[in-house]
Coordinates of C-alpha atoms in Angstrom, one line a residue:
M658 CA -18.7 6.1 -33.8
K659 CA -22.1 5.2 -32.9
I660 CA -24.9 7.0 -34.3
K661 CA -26.3 8.0 -31.0
Q662 CA -22.9 9.6 -30.2
T663 CA -22.7 11.3 -33.6
A664 CA -26.2 12.6 -33.3
A665 CA -25.3 14.3 -29.9
I666 CA -22.1 16.0 -31.3
V667 CA -24.2 17.4 -34.2
A668 CA -27.0 18.7 -32.0
G669 CA -24.2 20.3 -29.8
M670 CA -22.7 22.0 -32.8
L671 CA -26.2 23.4 -33.9
A672 CA -26.8 24.4 -30.4
L673 CA -23.4 26.5 -30.3
A674 CA -24.5 28.0 -33.7
A675 CA -28.0 29.0 -32.5
G676 CA -26.5 31.2 -29.5
P677 CA -25.2 30.7 -25.8
G678 CA -28.7 30.5 -24.5
V679 CA -29.7 27.6 -26.5
A680 CA -26.2 25.9 -25.9
R681 CA -26.7 26.2 -22.1
A682 CA -30.0 24.7 -22.4
Q683 CA -28.4 21.8 -24.6
A684 CA -25.6 21.2 -21.9
K685 CA -28.3 21.0 -19.2
D686 CA -30.0 18.2 -20.9
Q687 CA -26.9 16.2 -21.3
P688 CA -26.0 13.8 -18.6
V689 CA -23.2 14.0 -16.1
R690 CA -21.2 10.9 -16.9
I691 CA -18.9 9.1 -14.5
G692 CA -17.2 5.9 -15.3
A693 CA -15.5 2.8 -13.6
I694 CA -12.7 0.9 -15.1
A695 CA -12.2 -2.4 -13.5
D696 CA -11.3 -6.0 -14.2
L697 CA -14.9 -7.4 -15.3
S698 CA -13.6 -10.8 -16.2
G699 CA -10.1 -11.8 -15.0
A700 CA -8.1 -12.8 -11.9
Y701 CA -9.7 -9.6 -10.0
S702 CA -13.2 -9.7 -11.1
G703 CA -14.4 -11.2 -7.8
L704 CA -12.9 -8.3 -5.5
A705 CA -13.9 -5.6 -7.9
G706 CA -15.5 -6.5 -11.2
P707 CA -19.1 -5.8 -12.1
G708 CA -20.0 -5.1 -8.5
I709 CA -17.8 -1.8 -8.8
G710 CA -20.4 -0.6 -11.4
V711 CA -23.4 -1.8 -9.2
A712 CA -22.1 0.2 -6.1
M713 CA -21.8 3.4 -8.2
E714 CA -25.2 3.0 -9.6
M715 CA -26.5 2.6 -6.1
A716 CA -24.8 5.8 -5.0
V717 CA -26.3 7.5 -7.9
E718 CA -29.7 6.3 -7.0
D719 CA -29.2 7.3 -3.3
F720 CA -28.0 10.7 -4.3
G721 CA -31.3 11.2 -6.4
G722 CA -30.2 10.5 -9.8
K723 CA -29.3 14.0 -10.7
V724 CA -26.8 16.7 -10.1
L725 CA -26.6 20.3 -11.0
G726 CA -30.2 19.6 -12.5
R727 CA -28.6 17.0 -14.9
P728 CA -29.1 13.2 -15.0
I729 CA -26.2 11.2 -13.9
E730 CA -25.0 8.2 -16.1
V731 CA -22.6 5.4 -15.1
L732 CA -20.4 3.8 -17.6
I733 CA -18.2 0.9 -16.8
A734 CA -15.5 -0.8 -18.8
D735 CA -13.1 -3.8 -18.7
S736 CA -9.4 -3.0 -18.3
L737 CA -8.5 -6.5 -19.3
L738 CA -5.5 -5.9 -16.6
K739 CA -3.8 -3.9 -19.6
V740 CA -2.5 -0.6 -19.1
D741 CA -3.2 0.4 -22.9
V742 CA -6.7 -0.8 -22.7
A743 CA -7.6 1.1 -19.4
T744 CA -6.0 4.4 -20.5
S745 CA -7.4 4.2 -24.3
R746 CA -10.9 3.7 -22.8
A747 CA -10.6 6.6 -20.4
R748 CA -9.2 8.8 -23.1
E749 CA -12.0 8.1 -25.3
W750 CA -14.5 8.6 -22.4
I751 CA -13.1 12.0 -21.6
D752 CA -12.7 13.3 -25.2
Q753 CA -15.8 11.9 -26.8
Q754 CA -18.3 11.4 -23.9
D755 CA -17.2 14.1 -21.6
V756 CA -16.8 11.8 -18.5
Q757 CA -16.1 14.0 -15.5
M758 CA -14.7 11.3 -13.0
I759 CA -13.2 7.9 -13.6
L760 CA -13.0 5.6 -10.7
E761 CA -10.2 2.6 -11.2
S762 CA -10.2 -0.7 -9.4
S763 CA -8.0 -2.9 -11.6
D764 CA -4.1 -2.9 -11.2
S765 CA -1.5 -0.7 -10.0
A766 CA 0.2 0.0 -13.4
S767 CA -3.3 0.8 -14.8
A768 CA -3.9 3.3 -11.6
L769 CA -0.5 5.2 -12.4
A770 CA -1.1 5.6 -16.1
L771 CA -4.9 6.7 -15.4
Q772 CA -3.7 9.1 -12.7
K773 CA -1.2 10.8 -15.3
L774 CA -3.9 11.0 -17.9
T775 CA -6.6 12.4 -15.8
R776 CA -4.2 15.0 -14.4
E777 CA -3.4 16.0 -18.1
K778 CA -7.3 16.2 -18.9
K779 CA -8.1 17.8 -15.4
R780 CA -10.6 15.3 -14.5
V781 CA -11.4 13.7 -11.1
S782 CA -10.1 10.4 -10.5
V783 CA -10.7 7.8 -7.8
F784 CA -8.6 4.7 -7.0
T785 CA -10.0 2.2 -4.6
S786 CA -6.7 0.4 -4.3
G787 CA -3.3 0.7 -5.8
A788 CA 0.4 1.5 -5.2
T789 CA 1.6 4.3 -2.8
A790 CA 3.1 6.2 -5.5
L791 CA -0.3 7.6 -6.2
I792 CA 0.1 9.7 -3.0
N793 CA 3.9 10.2 -3.3
D794 CA 5.8 11.1 -6.4
Q795 CA 3.4 10.4 -8.9
C796 CA 0.3 12.4 -6.8
S797 CA -2.2 14.4 -8.6
P798 CA -4.3 17.4 -7.6
Y799 CA -7.2 15.7 -9.1
G800 CA -6.4 12.0 -8.0
M801 CA -7.6 10.1 -4.7
Q802 CA -6.8 6.8 -3.1
W803 CA -10.1 5.7 -1.3
A804 CA -10.2 2.3 0.4
W805 CA -6.6 1.1 0.9
N806 CA -3.0 1.1 -0.3
I807 CA -0.1 -1.2 0.0
Y808 CA 1.4 0.9 3.0
A809 CA -1.8 0.3 5.1
L810 CA -1.9 -3.3 4.4
A811 CA 2.0 -3.8 5.1
N812 CA 1.9 -1.6 8.3
V813 CA -1.4 -3.3 10.1
T814 CA -0.9 -6.7 9.2
G815 CA 3.1 -6.7 9.5
K816 CA 3.2 -4.9 12.8
A817 CA 0.3 -7.2 14.2
L818 CA 2.0 -10.6 13.5
T819 CA 5.5 -9.5 14.3
Q820 CA 4.6 -8.1 17.6
G821 CA 2.5 -11.4 18.1
G822 CA 5.7 -13.5 18.0
G823 CA 6.2 -13.8 14.2
K824 CA 9.8 -12.6 14.2
S825 CA 11.1 -14.6 11.0
W826 CA 9.4 -14.0 7.7
Y827 CA 9.7 -15.6 4.3
F828 CA 7.9 -13.8 1.4
I829 CA 6.2 -15.6 -1.7
S830 CA 5.5 -12.7 -3.8
A831 CA 3.8 -12.0 -7.1
D832 CA 6.5 -11.1 -9.9
Y833 CA 5.0 -7.7 -10.9
A834 CA 5.0 -4.2 -9.2
F835 CA 2.2 -4.7 -6.9
G836 CA 3.9 -7.9 -5.4
K837 CA 7.3 -6.3 -5.3
A838 CA 6.0 -3.3 -3.6
L839 CA 3.9 -5.0 -1.1
Q840 CA 6.9 -7.2 -0.2
E841 CA 9.2 -4.4 0.2
E842 CA 6.8 -2.2 2.4
T843 CA 6.1 -5.3 4.8
A844 CA 9.6 -6.1 5.0
K845 CA 10.2 -2.4 6.4
V846 CA 7.6 -2.7 9.0
V847 CA 8.5 -6.2 10.1
E848 CA 12.2 -5.1 10.5
Q849 CA 11.2 -2.0 12.5
A850 CA 9.0 -4.1 14.7
G851 CA 12.1 -6.4 15.5
G852 CA 11.4 -9.1 13.1
K853 CA 13.6 -10.1 10.3
V854 CA 13.3 -11.6 6.7
V855 CA 14.9 -14.9 6.2
G856 CA 14.0 -15.4 2.4
S857 CA 11.7 -14.6 -0.3
V858 CA 10.8 -16.2 -3.8
S859 CA 8.9 -14.8 -6.8
H860 CA 6.0 -16.3 -8.7
P861 CA 4.6 -15.5 -12.1
F862 CA 1.0 -14.0 -12.3
K863 CA -1.8 -16.5 -12.3
A864 CA 0.4 -19.4 -11.2
T865 CA -1.4 -22.5 -10.4
D866 CA 1.4 -24.6 -8.9
F867 CA 2.9 -23.2 -5.8
A868 CA 4.7 -26.5 -4.6
S869 CA 8.3 -25.4 -5.3
F870 CA 7.7 -22.1 -3.7
L871 CA 6.0 -23.3 -0.5
L872 CA 8.9 -25.9 -0.2
S873 CA 11.4 -23.2 -0.5
A874 CA 9.6 -21.3 2.3
Q875 CA 9.3 -24.5 4.4
S876 CA 13.0 -25.1 4.3
A877 CA 13.5 -21.7 5.8
N878 CA 11.5 -22.6 9.0
P879 CA 9.8 -19.2 9.3
D880 CA 7.4 -17.8 11.7
V881 CA 5.4 -16.4 8.8
I882 CA 5.0 -17.3 5.5
A883 CA 3.8 -14.1 4.0
L884 CA 1.8 -13.9 0.4
A885 CA 2.4 -10.8 -1.3
N886 CA -0.2 -11.5 -4.0
A887 CA -3.9 -11.2 -4.5
G888 CA -7.0 -12.9 -5.9
Q889 CA -6.7 -16.4 -7.4
D890 CA -2.9 -16.4 -6.8
T891 CA -3.7 -16.0 -3.1
Q892 CA -6.2 -18.6 -3.1
N893 CA -4.3 -21.1 -4.8
A894 CA -1.1 -20.6 -2.5
V895 CA -3.4 -20.7 0.7
R896 CA -5.1 -24.0 -0.7
Q897 CA -1.7 -25.7 -1.3
A898 CA 0.0 -24.4 2.0
R899 CA -2.9 -26.3 3.7
E900 CA -2.4 -29.4 1.7
F901 CA 1.6 -29.4 2.6
G902 CA 0.2 -29.0 6.3
L903 CA 2.0 -25.5 6.6
T904 CA -0.7 -23.9 8.4
T905 CA -1.1 -26.3 11.4
G906 CA 2.2 -26.0 13.2
K907 CA 4.1 -23.0 14.4
T908 CA 4.3 -21.4 11.0
K909 CA 1.6 -18.7 10.0
V910 CA 0.5 -18.1 6.5
A911 CA -0.4 -14.6 6.2
P912 CA -2.0 -13.3 3.1
L913 CA -1.2 -9.6 2.9
I914 CA -4.2 -8.8 1.1
L915 CA -7.4 -10.8 1.2
F916 CA -11.1 -10.0 0.1
D917 CA -14.3 -11.4 1.4
S918 CA -14.6 -12.8 -2.3
D919 CA -11.3 -14.8 -1.5
V920 CA -12.6 -16.3 1.7
K921 CA -15.9 -17.1 0.3
G922 CA -14.1 -19.0 -2.7
M923 CA -11.8 -20.8 -0.5
G924 CA -14.5 -21.8 2.2
L925 CA -14.0 -21.5 6.0
D926 CA -12.4 -25.1 6.2
L927 CA -9.5 -23.8 4.4
A928 CA -9.4 -20.5 5.1
Q929 CA -10.1 -20.4 9.0
G930 CA -7.7 -18.6 11.2
L931 CA -6.1 -16.3 8.6
L932 CA -5.2 -12.9 9.8
F933 CA -5.5 -10.0 7.5
T934 CA -5.9 -6.3 7.0
T935 CA -9.4 -4.8 5.4
A936 CA -11.1 -1.5 5.1
F937 CA -14.6 -2.9 5.1
Y938 CA -16.6 -5.6 6.5
W939 CA -20.2 -5.8 5.6
D940 CA -21.3 -7.3 9.1
R941 CA -19.3 -4.6 11.1
T942 CA -21.9 -2.2 12.0
P943 CA -25.7 -1.8 11.4
E944 CA -25.1 0.9 8.7
S945 CA -22.5 -1.5 6.9
R946 CA -25.2 -4.4 7.1
T947 CA -28.2 -2.4 5.8
W948 CA -26.2 -1.3 2.7
S949 CA -24.5 -4.6 2.3
E950 CA -27.8 -6.4 2.1
R951 CA -29.1 -4.0 -0.6
F952 CA -26.1 -4.7 -2.6
Y953 CA -26.6 -8.4 -2.1
E954 CA -30.1 -8.2 -3.5
R955 CA -28.6 -7.0 -6.8
R956 CA -25.3 -9.1 -7.0
K957 CA -26.2 -12.3 -4.6
L958 CA -22.8 -11.7 -3.1
M959 CA -21.7 -9.3 -0.3
P960 CA -19.6 -6.5 -1.1
T961 CA -15.8 -6.4 -0.8
M962 CA -13.9 -3.3 0.4
N963 CA -13.3 -2.3 -3.3
Q964 CA -16.9 -2.3 -4.1
A965 CA -18.0 -0.5 -0.8
G966 CA -15.2 2.1 -1.3
A967 CA -16.7 2.9 -4.9
Y968 CA -20.1 3.7 -3.5
S969 CA -18.6 5.9 -0.8
A970 CA -16.3 7.7 -3.4
T971 CA -19.0 8.2 -5.8
M972 CA -21.3 9.7 -3.2
H973 CA -18.8 11.9 -1.7
Y974 CA -17.8 13.0 -5.4
L975 CA -21.6 14.0 -6.2
K976 CA -21.9 15.8 -2.8
A977 CA -18.8 17.8 -3.8
V978 CA -20.2 18.8 -7.3
A979 CA -23.3 20.0 -5.6
A980 CA -21.5 21.9 -3.0
A981 CA -19.0 23.6 -5.6
G982 CA -22.2 24.2 -8.0
T983 CA -19.9 23.3 -11.0
L984 CA -18.2 20.3 -12.7
E985 CA -15.0 21.9 -13.0
A986 CA -12.4 19.7 -11.2
D987 CA -10.4 22.1 -9.1
A988 CA -13.6 23.5 -7.4
V989 CA -15.0 19.8 -6.8
M990 CA -11.7 18.8 -5.5
E991 CA -11.6 21.7 -3.1
Q992 CA -15.0 20.4 -1.8
M993 CA -13.8 16.6 -1.6
R994 CA -11.1 17.8 0.7
K995 CA -13.2 20.0 2.8
I996 CA -16.1 17.7 3.3
P997 CA -15.6 14.8 5.9
V998 CA -16.4 11.3 4.6
N999 CA -19.2 10.0 6.8
D1000 CA -21.2 6.9 5.7
F1001 CA -21.5 3.2 6.1
F1002 CA -17.9 2.8 5.0
T1003 CA -16.0 5.2 7.5
S1004 CA -16.7 7.8 9.9
N1005 CA -14.7 11.3 9.7
G1006 CA -12.7 10.2 6.8
Q1007 CA -10.6 13.1 5.3
V1008 CA -9.2 13.5 1.8
R1009 CA -5.5 15.0 2.3
K1010 CA -3.6 17.2 0.1
D1011 CA -1.7 14.2 -1.3
G1012 CA -4.8 12.5 -2.3
M1013 CA -5.1 9.8 0.6
M1014 CA -8.5 9.5 2.1
V1015 CA -7.5 8.5 5.4
H1016 CA -9.8 6.3 7.6
D1017 CA -9.9 3.5 10.1
M1018 CA -8.5 0.1 8.8
Y1019 CA -9.4 -3.3 10.6
L1020 CA -7.4 -6.3 11.6
A1021 CA -9.8 -9.3 10.7
Q1022 CA -9.7 -13.1 11.3
V1023 CA -11.4 -15.7 9.3
K1024 CA -13.8 -17.6 11.5
T1025 CA -13.9 -21.5 11.9
P1026 CA -16.7 -23.3 10.5
A1027 CA -18.2 -23.8 13.9
E1028 CA -18.0 -20.2 14.8
S1029 CA -19.9 -19.2 11.6
K1030 CA -23.7 -18.4 11.9
G1031 CA -24.3 -18.4 8.2
P1032 CA -22.9 -18.5 4.7
W1033 CA -21.5 -14.8 4.6
D1034 CA -20.6 -14.8 8.5
M1035 CA -16.9 -15.2 7.9
L1036 CA -14.8 -12.6 9.7
T1037 CA -14.2 -11.3 13.4
I1038 CA -12.8 -8.0 13.6
R1039 CA -10.1 -8.1 16.0
D1040 CA -8.6 -4.5 16.2
T1041 CA -9.6 -1.1 14.7
I1042 CA -6.6 0.8 13.7
S1043 CA -7.0 4.6 13.3
G1044 CA -6.2 6.1 10.0
D1045 CA -3.5 8.3 11.3
E1046 CA -1.6 5.0 12.5
A1047 CA -2.7 3.1 9.5
F1048 CA -1.8 5.2 6.7
P1049 CA 1.6 7.0 5.9
R1050 CA 1.9 10.2 7.6
L1051 CA 1.5 13.4 5.4
S1052 CA 4.8 14.6 6.7
D1053 CA 6.6 11.6 5.0
S1054 CA 4.9 12.2 1.7
T1055 CA 7.0 12.9 -1.3
C1056 CA 4.1 14.5 -3.1
P1057 CA 4.9 17.7 -4.7
L1058 CA 1.5 19.2 -3.8
V1059 CA 2.5 18.7 0.0
K1060 CA 6.2 19.9 -0.3
G1061 CA 5.4 22.8 -2.6

């Protein structure tokens, strides 16, 4: 334990011994701590990474730096994409540093484990991504899904491409929970829209050679080769599909999740024409542009939907704490569900009983180099899909908080 932490604990014990008035004064001087657990150095560091902490710090600064008369402190930790690392750090934060809210932007397995932990500890948790189980059978009265989930990605992209003529689908999916769930959800949407799945293949996480997977897909002659993976895996698959000539004929390569950081990493020459679903694009509105340019000043990168969502969720949490007049999680969550989300990220967003923050989603397409007017002018928003249409209906939720 660090000396600074030990001193704080001893001071707290002395304050309690001195009497309730001194204890209250001591507590008032202590910061309100909130934390982010993200992949800071691995395959997903570009789409989340240190930018999550930057976005949260910006929200704290814009809020005024204090809540309930106490300074606000942001902590950030690397999950290393390991469930045990994410949960042990979160437990340490809660037990030893009294962290009140934890935001996760890492992987679905860590998200589910953290949702369980924060429910036990009665602390607010926010997930800027993750599996739909977070708002279904494993929902929590203290947990929220903020930017996107698997259902919305599958629903928007799957429906748009199938209705646009992509009737036969072949999936290249990451061989872990996220990839499997994304394939399953998309397949349902495709079949409901009149399409069919003609084949699928799984690949290991952090794959570098997609040749055999792409050849398998090519042999099925589908209308759509769907990539149910993320980050570097998606970039590698698109790059090799282009080398194989799979993006120039009737077949469309469709990444089921793509971030601005992926498009930037591939370049417009490679990524041009890709159609995908996003919760945020930096240049969509004057408000999103203004905030994103501020973010860029700090990171020298434009924000992804996870990073923009982290700001939105942090600001909404602080507003709810102020409205509740307490850090007590049940009271804060009541305010988070009551207050609409209106910011550069979304308009009239609403946190439901199952924890889903329902908001508009966007069908985006990567520009050609000729269409782009600058290094970050990468996307065209083709369609806006209302939150009620993009996300699963509350009546279909298996969340006990809804059914009870």
